Amino acid sequence: MTKIVSHTFFYGGSKMKNKIKHTTSNMAKNLTHEQLIEVANEFGTPVYVYHAERIAAQYKKLQKGFAGCNARFFYACKSLTNVNILKYIHSIGASLDCVSINEVKLGLMAGFAPKDILYTPNCVDFEEIVAVKELGVNINIDNISILEQFGNNFGSSYPVCIRLNPHIMAGGNYKISTGHIDSKFGISIHQMRHIERIVKTTKLNVTGIHMHTGSEIKDINVFLEGLAVMFELASHFPNLEFIDLGSGFKVPYQPGDAETDVNALGEKVAIAFQEFEKETGRKLQVWFEPGKYLVSQCGYFVVKANVIKQTPAAVFVGVNSGFNHLIRPMMYDAYHHIENISNPKGAERIYTIVGNICETDTFAWDRKLNEVREGDYLVFYNAGAYGFEMSSNFNSRLKPAEVMVIDGKAKLIRKKDEFEDLLKNQVI
Ligand SMILES: *Cc1c(COP(=O)(O)O)cnc(C)c1O
C-alpha cells in the first residue's frame, strides 16, 4: 500500500505531465480499504475521495479505443467541477465540455484554452450565450430561436455548432435519455428546413453538429445509428469540421456490470468516418463528451455508520449523510456498491442503508455487508460523477470535504462546509 501523506496543494501543468507517465503502469487499481480509512481518519467523514490516476486510466482507454479516428474528448465537467480535478484533466490532455457560463469560467481558471472548451447550454438566455462568446470558446446552440438571434447578431463572424435531436431512445431510463421525442434537448432533425433558412439568411458559419442521446448507453449501435443520421445531415453544412457524438458511455456500477466497449465502438466509428470520407471527400473530426466515463470510478464516498436500528421490517444502518450529499440512488434509482471497510472480515448480514435526513433517503435496500457496528466506515463506490456535484445543504447539514489521492498522497481539495457557510448570503 502506498503511504498517504497530506499537504495542501496546487500544482502546475507541465510538471504533472511527466509524473503521470511514471505512474500509469498500475494506475487503474482501486484505492484500498486502508487508504480510504486513512483519509477518513485524517479528514473526517463524510468525505469524497477521488483517485487521480484512475481518471488518467479512463482517458487512456478512450484514446486507445478511438486511435483510428481523428477524435477529441471534452470532459463533461458538470459531473465533477472541483477546479483541482479540472486542472488534472487539463494536465492529461483532455478538453472540456461546459453547460453554464460558470463552468466555462472554472475551465478557463483551470488553464483550458478557449479553443479547448465547448459550451453546450440548454434553455439559457441569449445574454449568457453572448457573454460566453466573448470568452472565445466553442458554442453549441440547441434552440432555433437562439440560433436565429445568434445569426442576426453575429452572422458568419463566429463559428457555431448545432445540437440536433436525432429522436433516438437511448438506454432504458427515460430520465437520463435526452434524444427521444419528448426530450427538451436539441433542435429536432425534422426542423432541418428551418435551420437551413436561418443559416442561409444570416450566413451562419456552422462548423459542427452535435447529438447527445443520454447517459449509460451500453449498446454501441445507439451511437452508430446517431452517427448515420449525422452523416446524412452533414450535406446541409458545407463548412462542417466535426461531428460531436456527445456522451453516454456506461461504466459498471454493480459487480458484473458491463462498460461501454470503447474498442469496438472506436473501430466502427473509425470505419464509418473512413467510408464517409471516401464517399464525400470530406475529412471530419469526431468529438465526444464523456463525464461519467472519466470520473465515476475514480470517486469514493466514505461515511460513518451512526446507528444500527432494528425495526419489525429490517435492520437499518443510519449513516452520517443522506441525499443532501449523494442523491443518485433517490433520484435515479441508481445502484452504488457499498462496503463496510472497517470490518471486512465480519459475518455478512443484510442491511438497508439510509441517511440521517428528515426525509425518506434510502441509499440501498437489502444489501449484504460485513457486520456493521456503530462507528464503522462504509464506502460508496462510483461516487466521482454527479456525487458531490449534486449535493445541497438540505436540513442545514454541511457539505462534505473533497480529497484527491494523487501519486499515493491524499490532498484536501475542498474543505468541508462550516456553520458560517449556511449563513452566507442570508441578510441578517
Ligand atoms: C451530461 C452531459 C454529458 C456527460 O454525460 P455522462 O453520462 O456523464 O458521460 C455530455 N454531454 C452533454 C451535453 C451533457 O449534458
Short mmCIF file of C-alpha atoms and ligand atoms in Angstrom, two decimals:
data_model
loop_
_atom_site.label_atom_id
_atom_site.label_comp_id
_atom_site.label_asym_id
_atom_site.label_seq_id
_atom_site.Cartn_x
_atom_site.Cartn_y
_atom_site.Cartn_z
CA MET A 1 0.00 0.00 0.00
CA THR A 2 1.20 3.47 -0.82
CA LYS A 3 1.72 5.76 2.12
CA ILE A 4 -0.72 8.61 2.23
CA VAL A 5 0.79 11.89 3.30
CA SER A 6 -1.27 15.01 3.31
CA HIS A 7 -0.34 18.53 2.44
CA THR A 8 -2.14 21.40 0.84
CA PHE A 9 -1.61 21.57 -2.86
CA PHE A 10 -1.91 23.25 -6.15
CA TYR A 11 0.18 22.07 -8.98
CA GLY A 12 1.37 23.23 -12.36
CA GLY A 13 0.54 21.55 -15.64
CA SER A 14 3.82 20.54 -17.23
CA LYS A 15 5.42 19.01 -14.17
CA MET A 16 2.30 16.94 -13.73
CA LYS A 17 2.51 15.51 -17.23
CA ASN A 18 5.87 13.93 -16.56
CA LYS A 19 4.63 12.46 -13.33
CA ILE A 20 1.65 10.87 -14.95
CA LYS A 21 3.87 9.00 -17.36
CA HIS A 22 5.65 7.35 -14.46
CA THR A 23 2.56 6.31 -12.58
CA THR A 24 0.37 4.97 -15.35
CA SER A 25 1.60 1.38 -15.08
CA ASN A 26 -0.53 0.41 -12.09
CA MET A 27 -2.88 3.33 -12.15
CA ALA A 28 -6.17 1.58 -12.71
CA LYS A 29 -6.01 -0.14 -9.31
CA ASN A 30 -8.73 0.82 -6.90
CA LEU A 31 -7.86 2.64 -3.71
CA THR A 32 -7.54 0.10 -0.90
CA HIS A 33 -9.74 -0.02 2.18
CA GLU A 34 -6.68 1.00 4.22
CA GLN A 35 -6.12 4.08 2.08
CA LEU A 36 -9.77 5.09 2.42
CA ILE A 37 -9.69 4.58 6.19
CA GLU A 38 -6.58 6.75 6.45
CA VAL A 39 -8.32 9.50 4.51
CA ALA A 40 -11.44 9.19 6.66
CA ASN A 41 -9.39 9.33 9.86
CA GLU A 42 -7.45 12.33 8.68
CA PHE A 43 -10.18 14.43 7.08
CA GLY A 44 -13.29 13.16 8.85
CA THR A 45 -16.48 11.79 7.36
CA PRO A 46 -18.47 12.08 5.26
CA VAL A 47 -15.77 12.67 2.66
CA TYR A 48 -15.49 12.36 -1.11
CA VAL A 49 -12.20 10.82 -2.25
CA TYR A 50 -11.01 10.96 -5.87
CA HIS A 51 -8.22 8.83 -7.29
CA ALA A 52 -6.49 10.94 -9.94
CA GLU A 53 -4.66 8.17 -11.76
CA ARG A 54 -7.93 6.37 -12.32
CA ILE A 55 -9.13 9.35 -14.36
CA ALA A 56 -5.98 9.17 -16.46
CA ALA A 57 -6.53 5.44 -16.97
CA GLN A 58 -10.06 6.00 -18.25
CA TYR A 59 -8.82 8.75 -20.57
CA LYS A 60 -6.12 6.44 -21.91
CA LYS A 61 -8.76 3.79 -22.65
CA LEU A 62 -10.73 6.29 -24.72
CA GLN A 63 -7.64 7.45 -26.59
CA LYS A 64 -6.69 3.88 -27.34
CA GLY A 65 -10.20 2.85 -28.36
CA PHE A 66 -10.54 5.74 -30.78
CA ALA A 67 -6.95 5.73 -32.02
CA GLY A 68 -8.19 5.04 -35.55
CA CYS A 69 -10.29 8.22 -35.55
CA ASN A 70 -9.43 11.87 -35.53
CA ALA A 71 -11.05 12.14 -32.11
CA ARG A 72 -11.19 14.79 -29.41
CA PHE A 73 -12.54 14.26 -25.89
CA PHE A 74 -14.25 17.06 -23.99
CA TYR A 75 -14.68 16.18 -20.33
CA ALA A 76 -18.31 16.94 -19.37
CA CYS A 77 -17.42 18.77 -16.19
CA LYS A 78 -20.91 19.03 -14.79
CA SER A 79 -20.20 15.57 -13.37
CA LEU A 80 -17.42 16.92 -11.12
CA THR A 81 -16.18 20.51 -11.25
CA ASN A 82 -13.67 20.84 -8.46
CA VAL A 83 -11.05 23.09 -10.04
CA ASN A 84 -8.26 20.72 -8.96
CA ILE A 85 -9.93 17.93 -10.90
CA LEU A 86 -10.26 20.29 -13.87
CA LYS A 87 -6.56 21.13 -13.64
CA TYR A 88 -5.69 17.47 -13.51
CA ILE A 89 -7.88 16.70 -16.51
CA HIS A 90 -6.25 19.55 -18.38
CA SER A 91 -2.82 18.14 -17.49
CA ILE A 92 -3.63 14.78 -19.08
CA GLY A 93 -4.59 16.50 -22.32
CA ALA A 94 -8.39 16.36 -22.47
CA SER A 95 -10.63 19.25 -23.49
CA LEU A 96 -13.68 20.50 -21.61
CA ASP A 97 -17.45 20.46 -22.13
CA CYS A 98 -19.41 23.03 -20.12
CA VAL A 99 -23.12 23.62 -19.66
CA SER A 100 -23.03 27.01 -17.96
CA ILE A 101 -21.01 30.20 -18.15
CA ASN A 102 -19.69 29.48 -14.68
CA GLU A 103 -18.34 26.10 -15.75
CA VAL A 104 -16.64 27.91 -18.64
CA LYS A 105 -15.07 30.35 -16.19
CA LEU A 106 -13.90 27.48 -13.94
CA GLY A 107 -12.40 25.80 -17.01
CA LEU A 108 -10.52 28.95 -18.01
CA MET A 109 -9.28 29.28 -14.41
CA ALA A 110 -8.07 25.69 -14.54
CA GLY A 111 -5.94 26.51 -17.59
CA PHE A 112 -8.01 25.29 -20.54
CA ALA A 113 -7.61 27.43 -23.66
CA PRO A 114 -10.89 28.82 -25.03
CA LYS A 115 -10.50 26.71 -28.17
CA ASP A 116 -10.43 23.60 -25.98
CA ILE A 117 -13.71 24.43 -24.30
CA LEU A 118 -17.12 23.60 -25.70
CA TYR A 119 -20.18 25.30 -24.26
CA THR A 120 -23.35 23.19 -24.58
CA PRO A 121 -26.08 25.02 -22.70
CA ASN A 122 -29.77 24.24 -22.61
CA CYS A 123 -32.54 26.82 -22.27
CA VAL A 124 -30.21 29.63 -21.20
CA ASP A 125 -30.94 33.16 -22.35
CA PHE A 126 -29.25 34.92 -25.25
CA GLU A 127 -27.35 37.26 -22.90
CA GLU A 128 -25.45 34.31 -21.41
CA ILE A 129 -24.62 32.98 -24.87
CA VAL A 130 -23.25 36.40 -25.88
CA ALA A 131 -21.21 36.62 -22.68
CA VAL A 132 -19.71 33.18 -23.34
CA LYS A 133 -18.99 34.09 -26.95
CA GLU A 134 -16.91 36.98 -25.61
CA LEU A 135 -14.78 34.42 -23.75
CA GLY A 136 -13.91 32.90 -27.13
CA VAL A 137 -14.97 29.30 -26.56
CA ASN A 138 -16.78 26.92 -28.94
CA ILE A 139 -20.53 27.40 -28.81
CA ASN A 140 -23.16 24.73 -29.28
CA ILE A 141 -26.68 26.02 -29.92
CA ASP A 142 -29.69 23.89 -29.09
CA ASN A 143 -32.68 26.08 -29.89
CA ILE A 144 -33.98 27.60 -33.13
CA SER A 145 -34.77 30.95 -31.53
CA ILE A 146 -31.21 31.29 -30.17
CA LEU A 147 -29.77 30.18 -33.50
CA GLU A 148 -31.71 32.92 -35.24
CA GLN A 149 -30.64 35.60 -32.75
CA PHE A 150 -27.04 34.45 -32.96
CA GLY A 151 -27.15 34.60 -36.76
CA ASN A 152 -28.80 38.02 -36.76
CA ASN A 153 -26.20 39.42 -34.37
CA PHE A 154 -23.00 37.76 -35.47
CA GLY A 155 -23.60 36.28 -38.93
CA SER A 156 -20.55 34.47 -40.22
CA SER A 157 -18.16 36.17 -37.79
CA TYR A 158 -18.27 33.44 -35.10
CA PRO A 159 -18.47 29.71 -35.83
CA VAL A 160 -21.17 27.64 -34.17
CA CYS A 161 -22.08 24.04 -33.57
CA ILE A 162 -25.73 22.99 -33.66
CA ARG A 163 -27.14 20.48 -31.20
CA LEU A 164 -29.61 18.24 -33.01
CA ASN A 165 -32.14 15.84 -31.59
CA PRO A 166 -31.99 12.65 -33.68
CA HIS A 167 -35.01 11.17 -31.85
CA ILE A 168 -33.25 8.04 -30.75
CA MET A 169 -34.26 6.39 -27.50
CA ALA A 170 -31.03 5.57 -25.72
CA GLY A 171 -30.66 3.23 -22.80
CA GLY A 172 -33.63 2.16 -20.69
CA ASN A 173 -34.03 5.12 -18.36
CA TYR A 174 -36.35 7.85 -19.64
CA LYS A 175 -35.00 10.36 -17.11
CA ILE A 176 -31.44 10.16 -18.35
CA SER A 177 -32.26 9.75 -22.01
CA THR A 178 -32.09 13.03 -23.88
CA GLY A 179 -32.58 12.26 -27.55
CA HIS A 180 -36.13 10.96 -27.64
CA ILE A 181 -39.19 12.77 -29.00
CA ASP A 182 -40.31 14.19 -25.62
CA SER A 183 -36.88 15.47 -24.70
CA LYS A 184 -36.27 19.21 -24.36
CA PHE A 185 -32.75 18.88 -25.72
CA GLY A 186 -31.51 19.82 -29.16
CA ILE A 187 -33.17 21.04 -32.33
CA SER A 188 -35.26 18.35 -33.97
CA ILE A 189 -33.81 16.91 -37.15
CA HIS A 190 -37.29 17.44 -38.58
CA GLN A 191 -36.65 21.18 -38.33
CA MET A 192 -33.79 20.94 -40.82
CA ARG A 193 -35.53 23.15 -43.38
CA HIS A 194 -35.93 25.87 -40.78
CA ILE A 195 -32.31 25.56 -39.67
CA GLU A 196 -31.22 25.87 -43.30
CA ARG A 197 -33.31 29.00 -43.79
CA ILE A 198 -31.69 30.66 -40.77
CA VAL A 199 -28.19 29.60 -41.77
CA LYS A 200 -28.68 30.85 -45.33
CA THR A 201 -30.29 34.15 -44.37
CA THR A 202 -27.82 35.05 -41.63
CA LYS A 203 -24.74 33.41 -43.26
CA LEU A 204 -24.03 31.46 -40.06
CA ASN A 205 -20.78 29.50 -40.14
CA VAL A 206 -21.78 26.06 -38.90
CA THR A 207 -18.61 24.10 -38.18
CA GLY A 208 -20.09 21.34 -36.05
CA ILE A 209 -23.19 19.28 -35.46
CA HIS A 210 -23.85 17.61 -32.16
CA MET A 211 -26.02 14.96 -30.62
CA HIS A 212 -26.12 13.62 -27.07
CA THR A 213 -28.71 10.93 -26.64
CA GLY A 214 -28.30 10.27 -22.95
CA SER A 215 -26.34 8.51 -20.29
CA GLU A 216 -25.32 4.92 -19.65
CA ILE A 217 -25.65 3.56 -23.16
CA LYS A 218 -24.27 0.06 -23.30
CA ASP A 219 -25.43 -0.72 -26.83
CA ILE A 220 -22.88 0.82 -29.18
CA ASN A 221 -25.42 0.69 -32.01
CA VAL A 222 -27.14 3.69 -30.44
CA PHE A 223 -24.03 5.75 -31.21
CA LEU A 224 -23.72 4.26 -34.68
CA GLU A 225 -27.37 4.93 -35.54
CA GLY A 226 -26.92 8.50 -34.39
CA LEU A 227 -23.75 8.83 -36.39
CA ALA A 228 -25.55 7.63 -39.55
CA VAL A 229 -28.14 10.37 -39.03
CA MET A 230 -25.38 12.93 -38.53
CA PHE A 231 -23.62 11.87 -41.73
CA GLU A 232 -26.87 12.33 -43.63
CA LEU A 233 -27.31 15.81 -42.25
CA ALA A 234 -23.68 16.76 -42.92
CA SER A 235 -24.56 17.50 -46.54
CA HIS A 236 -26.53 20.54 -45.35
CA PHE A 237 -23.42 22.11 -43.82
CA PRO A 238 -20.55 22.72 -46.23
CA ASN A 239 -18.28 24.26 -43.55
CA LEU A 240 -18.51 21.31 -41.21
CA GLU A 241 -15.29 20.39 -39.38
CA PHE A 242 -16.54 17.97 -36.73
CA ILE A 243 -19.37 15.77 -35.62
CA ASP A 244 -19.91 15.66 -31.87
CA LEU A 245 -21.45 12.41 -30.63
CA GLY A 246 -21.83 13.62 -27.04
CA SER A 247 -21.57 11.02 -24.36
CA GLY A 248 -23.50 8.15 -22.89
CA PHE A 249 -20.54 5.94 -22.13
CA LYS A 250 -21.59 3.49 -19.49
CA VAL A 251 -19.45 2.42 -16.57
CA PRO A 252 -20.07 -0.56 -14.30
CA TYR A 253 -21.94 0.30 -11.12
CA GLN A 254 -22.85 -3.20 -9.95
CA PRO A 255 -20.37 -6.04 -9.69
CA GLY A 256 -20.51 -7.85 -13.02
CA ASP A 257 -21.94 -4.80 -14.85
CA ALA A 258 -20.63 -4.04 -18.31
CA GLU A 259 -18.85 -0.94 -19.53
CA THR A 260 -19.42 0.57 -22.98
CA ASP A 261 -17.00 -1.28 -25.25
CA VAL A 262 -14.97 1.68 -26.45
CA ASN A 263 -12.65 -0.52 -28.50
CA ALA A 264 -15.49 -2.00 -30.54
CA LEU A 265 -17.18 1.39 -30.83
CA GLY A 266 -13.91 3.10 -31.77
CA GLU A 267 -13.25 0.63 -34.52
CA LYS A 268 -16.73 1.02 -36.01
CA VAL A 269 -16.65 4.80 -35.76
CA ALA A 270 -13.26 4.85 -37.49
CA ILE A 271 -14.59 2.75 -40.35
CA ALA A 272 -17.71 4.90 -40.65
CA PHE A 273 -15.64 8.09 -40.92
CA GLN A 274 -13.32 6.50 -43.48
CA GLU A 275 -16.29 5.47 -45.59
CA PHE A 276 -17.82 8.91 -45.26
CA GLU A 277 -14.55 10.43 -46.43
CA LYS A 278 -14.36 8.07 -49.40
CA GLU A 279 -17.91 8.92 -50.45
CA THR A 280 -17.82 12.66 -49.91
CA GLY A 281 -14.16 13.64 -49.88
CA ARG A 282 -14.79 15.29 -46.53
CA LYS A 283 -12.46 14.74 -43.60
CA LEU A 284 -14.21 15.36 -40.29
CA GLN A 285 -13.18 15.14 -36.67
CA VAL A 286 -15.25 13.27 -34.13
CA TRP A 287 -15.80 14.80 -30.71
CA PHE A 288 -17.03 13.11 -27.54
CA GLU A 289 -18.11 14.48 -24.17
CA PRO A 290 -17.52 11.83 -21.51
CA GLY A 291 -18.41 12.76 -17.94
CA LYS A 292 -19.17 9.61 -16.03
CA TYR A 293 -16.71 7.54 -18.04
CA LEU A 294 -13.80 9.67 -16.86
CA VAL A 295 -14.68 10.36 -13.24
CA SER A 296 -17.31 7.93 -11.91
CA GLN A 297 -14.97 5.15 -10.85
CA CYS A 298 -12.29 7.48 -9.52
CA GLY A 299 -14.63 8.51 -6.72
CA TYR A 300 -15.34 7.01 -3.29
CA PHE A 301 -17.76 8.43 -0.77
CA VAL A 302 -16.86 7.41 2.78
CA VAL A 303 -19.47 7.75 5.51
CA LYS A 304 -19.79 6.62 9.12
CA ALA A 305 -22.49 4.33 10.48
CA ASN A 306 -24.17 6.49 13.12
CA VAL A 307 -26.70 3.96 14.34
CA ILE A 308 -27.92 0.46 13.75
CA LYS A 309 -31.68 0.37 14.03
CA GLN A 310 -33.70 -2.81 14.14
CA THR A 311 -37.35 -2.45 13.15
CA PRO A 312 -40.01 -5.11 12.57
CA ALA A 313 -39.13 -4.94 8.86
CA ALA A 314 -35.40 -4.55 8.52
CA VAL A 315 -32.05 -3.73 10.03
CA PHE A 316 -31.26 -0.15 9.10
CA VAL A 317 -27.81 1.34 9.06
CA GLY A 318 -28.23 5.09 9.54
CA VAL A 319 -25.15 6.89 8.20
CA ASN A 320 -23.91 10.44 8.72
CA SER A 321 -25.04 11.53 5.26
CA GLY A 322 -28.15 11.46 3.08
CA PHE A 323 -29.45 12.64 -0.26
CA ASN A 324 -28.03 16.02 0.66
CA HIS A 325 -24.65 14.51 -0.24
CA LEU A 326 -25.41 11.71 -2.70
CA ILE A 327 -28.76 11.91 -4.41
CA ARG A 328 -28.39 9.49 -7.32
CA PRO A 329 -29.95 6.49 -5.53
CA MET A 330 -33.05 8.51 -4.67
CA MET A 331 -33.26 10.48 -7.91
CA TYR A 332 -32.47 7.83 -10.49
CA ASP A 333 -32.78 4.63 -8.50
CA ALA A 334 -29.07 4.39 -9.12
CA TYR A 335 -27.15 1.49 -7.64
CA HIS A 336 -23.96 2.32 -5.76
CA HIS A 337 -21.95 -0.57 -4.47
CA ILE A 338 -21.39 -0.28 -0.71
CA GLU A 339 -18.84 -1.98 1.53
CA ASN A 340 -18.05 -1.89 5.21
CA ILE A 341 -14.36 -1.05 5.20
CA SER A 342 -13.99 -1.11 8.98
CA ASN A 343 -14.97 -4.77 9.44
CA PRO A 344 -14.05 -6.57 6.22
CA LYS A 345 -13.89 -9.94 7.95
CA GLY A 346 -17.22 -9.59 9.76
CA ALA A 347 -20.01 -12.05 9.01
CA GLU A 348 -22.28 -10.96 6.20
CA ARG A 349 -25.64 -9.58 7.27
CA ILE A 350 -28.48 -8.00 5.35
CA TYR A 351 -28.94 -4.28 5.82
CA THR A 352 -30.87 -1.36 4.47
CA ILE A 353 -28.69 1.73 4.31
CA VAL A 354 -30.35 5.06 4.97
CA GLY A 355 -29.29 8.62 5.64
CA ASN A 356 -29.81 10.93 8.59
CA ILE A 357 -32.04 13.39 6.76
CA CYS A 358 -35.60 14.04 7.81
CA GLU A 359 -36.98 12.71 4.56
CA THR A 360 -37.02 9.23 3.17
CA ASP A 361 -33.47 8.88 1.99
CA THR A 362 -32.75 5.24 1.36
CA PHE A 363 -29.41 4.59 -0.27
CA ALA A 364 -29.99 0.87 -0.69
CA TRP A 365 -32.36 -1.90 0.40
CA ASP A 366 -31.28 -5.39 1.38
CA ARG A 367 -27.55 -5.23 0.88
CA LYS A 368 -25.18 -7.82 2.20
CA LEU A 369 -22.49 -6.10 4.20
CA ASN A 370 -19.90 -7.41 6.60
CA GLU A 371 -21.44 -6.88 10.01
CA VAL A 372 -21.83 -3.17 10.62
CA ARG A 373 -21.13 -1.75 14.05
CA GLU A 374 -21.92 1.80 15.09
CA GLY A 375 -18.89 3.90 14.14
CA ASP A 376 -17.81 1.75 11.19
CA TYR A 377 -16.90 3.41 7.91
CA LEU A 378 -18.90 2.47 4.82
CA VAL A 379 -17.76 3.31 1.32
CA PHE A 380 -19.95 4.05 -1.70
CA TYR A 381 -18.22 3.26 -4.98
CA ASN A 382 -18.64 5.12 -8.30
CA ALA A 383 -19.09 8.34 -6.38
CA GLY A 384 -16.99 10.59 -8.62
CA ALA A 385 -19.67 11.61 -11.10
CA TYR A 386 -22.78 13.51 -10.00
CA GLY A 387 -21.98 12.89 -6.34
CA PHE A 388 -20.62 15.98 -4.63
CA GLU A 389 -21.77 17.95 -7.65
CA MET A 390 -25.44 17.39 -6.82
CA SER A 391 -25.07 17.93 -3.09
CA SER A 392 -27.00 20.52 -1.09
CA ASN A 393 -27.37 21.97 2.38
CA PHE A 394 -30.80 20.39 2.98
CA ASN A 395 -31.60 20.07 6.70
CA SER A 396 -28.90 22.71 7.26
CA ARG A 397 -26.33 19.97 7.02
CA LEU A 398 -22.85 20.83 5.85
CA LYS A 399 -21.41 19.75 2.51
CA PRO A 400 -18.55 17.27 2.86
CA ALA A 401 -14.88 17.74 2.10
CA GLU A 402 -13.29 16.53 -1.13
CA VAL A 403 -9.90 14.83 -1.17
CA MET A 404 -7.78 13.87 -4.15
CA VAL A 405 -5.35 10.98 -3.98
CA ILE A 406 -2.56 11.54 -6.46
CA ASP A 407 0.77 9.78 -6.60
CA GLY A 408 -0.20 7.96 -3.40
CA LYS A 409 -0.77 11.21 -1.50
CA ALA A 410 -4.09 12.44 -0.17
CA LYS A 411 -4.71 16.12 -0.63
CA LEU A 412 -7.58 18.22 0.55
CA ILE A 413 -9.16 19.91 -2.49
CA ARG A 414 -12.25 21.29 -0.79
CA LYS A 415 -12.73 21.99 2.89
CA LYS A 416 -15.97 20.78 4.37
CA ASP A 417 -18.59 23.46 4.95
CA GLU A 418 -18.63 25.35 8.21
CA PHE A 419 -21.67 26.64 10.04
CA GLU A 420 -20.97 30.16 8.69
CA ASP A 421 -21.42 28.85 5.13
CA LEU A 422 -25.10 28.28 5.90
CA LEU A 423 -25.49 31.97 6.67
CA LYS A 424 -23.52 33.20 3.66
CA ASN A 425 -25.78 35.43 1.56
CA GLN A 426 -28.51 35.45 4.16
CA VAL A 427 -29.39 39.04 5.05
CA ILE A 428 -29.35 39.27 8.83
C1 LIG B 1 -24.25 15.43 -19.09
C2 LIG B 1 -23.70 15.60 -20.43
C3 LIG B 1 -22.63 14.81 -20.85
C4 LIG B 1 -21.99 13.76 -20.00
O1 LIG B 1 -22.76 12.64 -19.80
P1 LIG B 1 -22.16 11.39 -19.00
O2 LIG B 1 -23.25 10.42 -18.93
O3 LIG B 1 -21.74 11.87 -17.65
O4 LIG B 1 -20.99 10.91 -19.75
C5 LIG B 1 -22.13 15.05 -22.11
N1 LIG B 1 -22.65 15.99 -22.93
C6 LIG B 1 -23.70 16.75 -22.55
C7 LIG B 1 -24.22 17.78 -23.47
C8 LIG B 1 -24.26 16.59 -21.30
O5 LIG B 1 -25.30 17.35 -20.93
#
